[in-house]
Amino acid sequence: MFNRRNQEEVEKVETKVWVCTSDDCNCWVRDNFKSSEVPACPICESKMEQTTRVIEILHNPSSAM
C-alpha cells in the first residue's frame, strides 16, 4: 500500500536562476521563466542576481529560448 519502489527518480540538473538580493526575501526565479533580461523580484521588487542551483528539470513551453 505504501510502496515507493515504483516511483521514478526525479532528474535534477544545475540550472541558472535569479535570486532576490534582499535579506528579508527568499524569492528566486528560473532563468527560463524570467520576465526581462535582468528581472526585478516579483515579490518585493528588489534587484536580483544570477546564480545556479541543482533543481528538478522543468520546461517552459512559452519560452523562446
Coordinates of N, CA and C in Angstrom, one line a residue:
M1 N 0.8 -1.2 0.0 CA 0.0 0.0 0.0 C 0.9 1.3 0.0
F2 N 1.9 1.3 0.8 CA 2.8 2.4 0.8 C 4.1 2.2 0.2
N3 N 4.1 1.4 -0.9 CA 5.3 1.0 -1.6 C 5.8 2.2 -2.5
R4 N 7.0 2.6 -2.3 CA 7.6 3.7 -3.1 C 8.6 3.2 -4.1
R5 N 8.8 1.9 -4.2 CA 9.8 1.4 -5.2 C 9.5 1.7 -6.6
N6 N 8.2 1.9 -7.0 CA 7.8 2.1 -8.4 C 7.9 3.6 -8.8
Q7 N 8.2 4.5 -7.9 CA 8.2 5.9 -8.2 C 9.5 6.2 -9.0
E8 N 9.4 7.0 -10.1 CA 10.6 7.4 -10.8 C 11.4 8.3 -10.0
E9 N 12.7 8.3 -10.2 CA 13.6 9.2 -9.5 C 13.5 10.5 -10.3
V10 N 13.4 11.6 -9.7 CA 13.3 12.9 -10.3 C 14.7 13.3 -10.8
E11 N 14.8 13.7 -12.0 CA 16.1 14.1 -12.6 C 16.3 15.6 -12.2
K12 N 17.5 15.8 -11.6 CA 17.9 17.2 -11.2 C 19.1 17.6 -12.1
V13 N 19.2 18.9 -12.3 CA 20.3 19.4 -13.1 C 20.7 20.8 -12.6
E14 N 21.9 21.2 -12.8 CA 22.4 22.5 -12.5 C 21.7 23.5 -13.4
T15 N 20.9 24.5 -12.8 CA 20.1 25.4 -13.6 C 20.4 26.8 -13.2
K16 N 20.4 27.7 -14.2 CA 20.6 29.1 -13.9 C 19.3 29.7 -13.3
V17 N 19.5 30.4 -12.2 CA 18.4 31.0 -11.5 C 18.7 32.5 -11.1
W18 N 17.7 33.3 -10.9 CA 17.9 34.6 -10.4 C 17.4 34.6 -8.9
V19 N 18.2 35.2 -8.0 CA 17.9 35.2 -6.6 C 17.7 36.6 -6.1
C20 N 16.7 36.9 -5.3 CA 16.5 38.2 -4.7 C 17.7 38.6 -3.8
T21 N 18.1 39.8 -3.9 CA 19.2 40.3 -3.1 C 18.8 40.8 -1.7
S22 N 17.5 40.9 -1.5 CA 17.0 41.4 -0.2 C 17.2 40.4 0.9
D23 N 17.7 40.8 2.0 CA 17.8 39.8 3.2 C 16.5 39.3 3.7
D24 N 15.4 40.1 3.5 CA 14.1 39.8 4.0 C 13.3 39.0 3.0
C25 N 13.8 38.6 1.9 CA 13.0 37.9 0.9 C 13.8 36.7 0.4
N26 N 13.2 35.6 0.2 CA 13.9 34.4 -0.3 C 13.4 33.9 -1.6
C27 N 12.9 34.9 -2.4 CA 12.3 34.5 -3.8 C 13.5 34.2 -4.7
W28 N 13.2 33.3 -5.7 CA 14.1 33.0 -6.8 C 13.3 32.6 -8.0
V29 N 13.8 32.8 -9.2 CA 13.1 32.5 -10.4 C 14.1 31.8 -11.4
R30 N 13.6 30.8 -12.0 CA 14.4 30.1 -13.0 C 14.7 31.0 -14.2
D31 N 15.9 30.9 -14.8 CA 16.3 31.8 -15.8 C 15.3 31.7 -17.0
N32 N 14.8 30.5 -17.3 CA 13.9 30.4 -18.5 C 12.5 30.9 -18.2
F33 N 12.2 31.3 -16.9 CA 10.9 31.9 -16.6 C 11.0 33.4 -16.2
K34 N 12.2 34.0 -16.4 CA 12.3 35.4 -16.1 C 11.5 36.3 -17.0
S35 N 11.1 37.4 -16.6 CA 10.2 38.3 -17.3 C 10.9 39.4 -18.1
S36 N 12.2 39.6 -17.8 CA 13.0 40.6 -18.5 C 14.5 40.1 -18.5
E37 N 15.3 40.8 -19.2 CA 16.7 40.4 -19.3 C 17.4 40.4 -17.9
V38 N 17.2 41.4 -17.1 CA 17.6 41.5 -15.7 C 16.4 41.7 -14.8
P39 N 15.8 40.6 -14.3 CA 14.5 40.8 -13.7 C 14.6 41.4 -12.3
A40 N 13.5 42.1 -11.9 CA 13.3 42.6 -10.5 C 12.5 41.5 -9.8
C41 N 12.7 41.4 -8.5 CA 12.0 40.4 -7.7 C 10.5 40.6 -7.8
P42 N 9.8 39.5 -8.2 CA 8.3 39.6 -8.3 C 7.6 39.8 -7.0
I43 N 8.3 39.5 -5.9 CA 7.6 39.7 -4.6 C 7.9 41.0 -3.9
C44 N 9.2 41.5 -3.9 CA 9.5 42.7 -3.2 C 10.1 43.8 -4.1
E45 N 10.2 43.5 -5.4 CA 10.7 44.5 -6.4 C 12.2 44.8 -6.2
S46 N 13.0 44.1 -5.4 CA 14.4 44.3 -5.2 C 15.2 43.8 -6.4
K47 N 16.5 44.1 -6.5 CA 17.3 43.6 -7.5 C 17.5 42.1 -7.3
M48 N 17.8 41.4 -8.4 CA 18.0 40.0 -8.4 C 19.4 39.8 -9.0
E49 N 20.1 38.7 -8.5 CA 21.4 38.4 -9.1 C 21.3 36.9 -9.6
Q50 N 22.1 36.7 -10.7 CA 22.1 35.3 -11.3 C 23.1 34.4 -10.6
T51 N 22.6 33.2 -10.4 CA 23.4 32.1 -9.8 C 22.9 30.8 -10.3
T52 N 23.4 29.7 -9.8 CA 22.9 28.4 -10.2 C 22.5 27.5 -9.0
R53 N 21.5 26.6 -9.2 CA 21.0 25.7 -8.2 C 20.8 24.3 -8.9
V54 N 21.0 23.3 -8.1 CA 20.7 21.9 -8.6 C 19.2 21.7 -8.3
I55 N 18.4 21.7 -9.3 CA 16.9 21.6 -9.1 C 16.3 20.7 -10.1
E56 N 15.1 20.3 -9.9 CA 14.4 19.4 -10.9 C 14.2 20.1 -12.2
I57 N 14.2 19.4 -13.3 CA 14.0 19.9 -14.6 C 12.6 20.3 -14.8
L58 N 12.4 21.5 -15.3 CA 11.0 22.0 -15.6 C 11.1 22.8 -16.8
H59 N 10.4 22.4 -17.9 CA 10.4 23.0 -19.2 C 9.3 24.1 -19.2
N60 N 9.7 25.2 -19.9 CA 8.8 26.3 -20.0 C 8.3 26.3 -21.5
P61 N 7.1 25.9 -21.8 CA 6.7 25.8 -23.2 C 6.5 27.2 -23.8
S62 N 6.4 28.2 -23.1 CA 6.2 29.6 -23.7 C 7.6 30.3 -23.8
S63 N 8.6 29.7 -23.4 CA 10.0 30.3 -23.5 C 10.4 30.2 -25.0
A64 N 11.0 31.3 -25.5 CA 11.5 31.3 -26.8 C 13.0 30.9 -26.9
M65 N 13.6 30.5 -25.8 CA 15.0 30.2 -25.7 C 15.2 28.7 -26.1

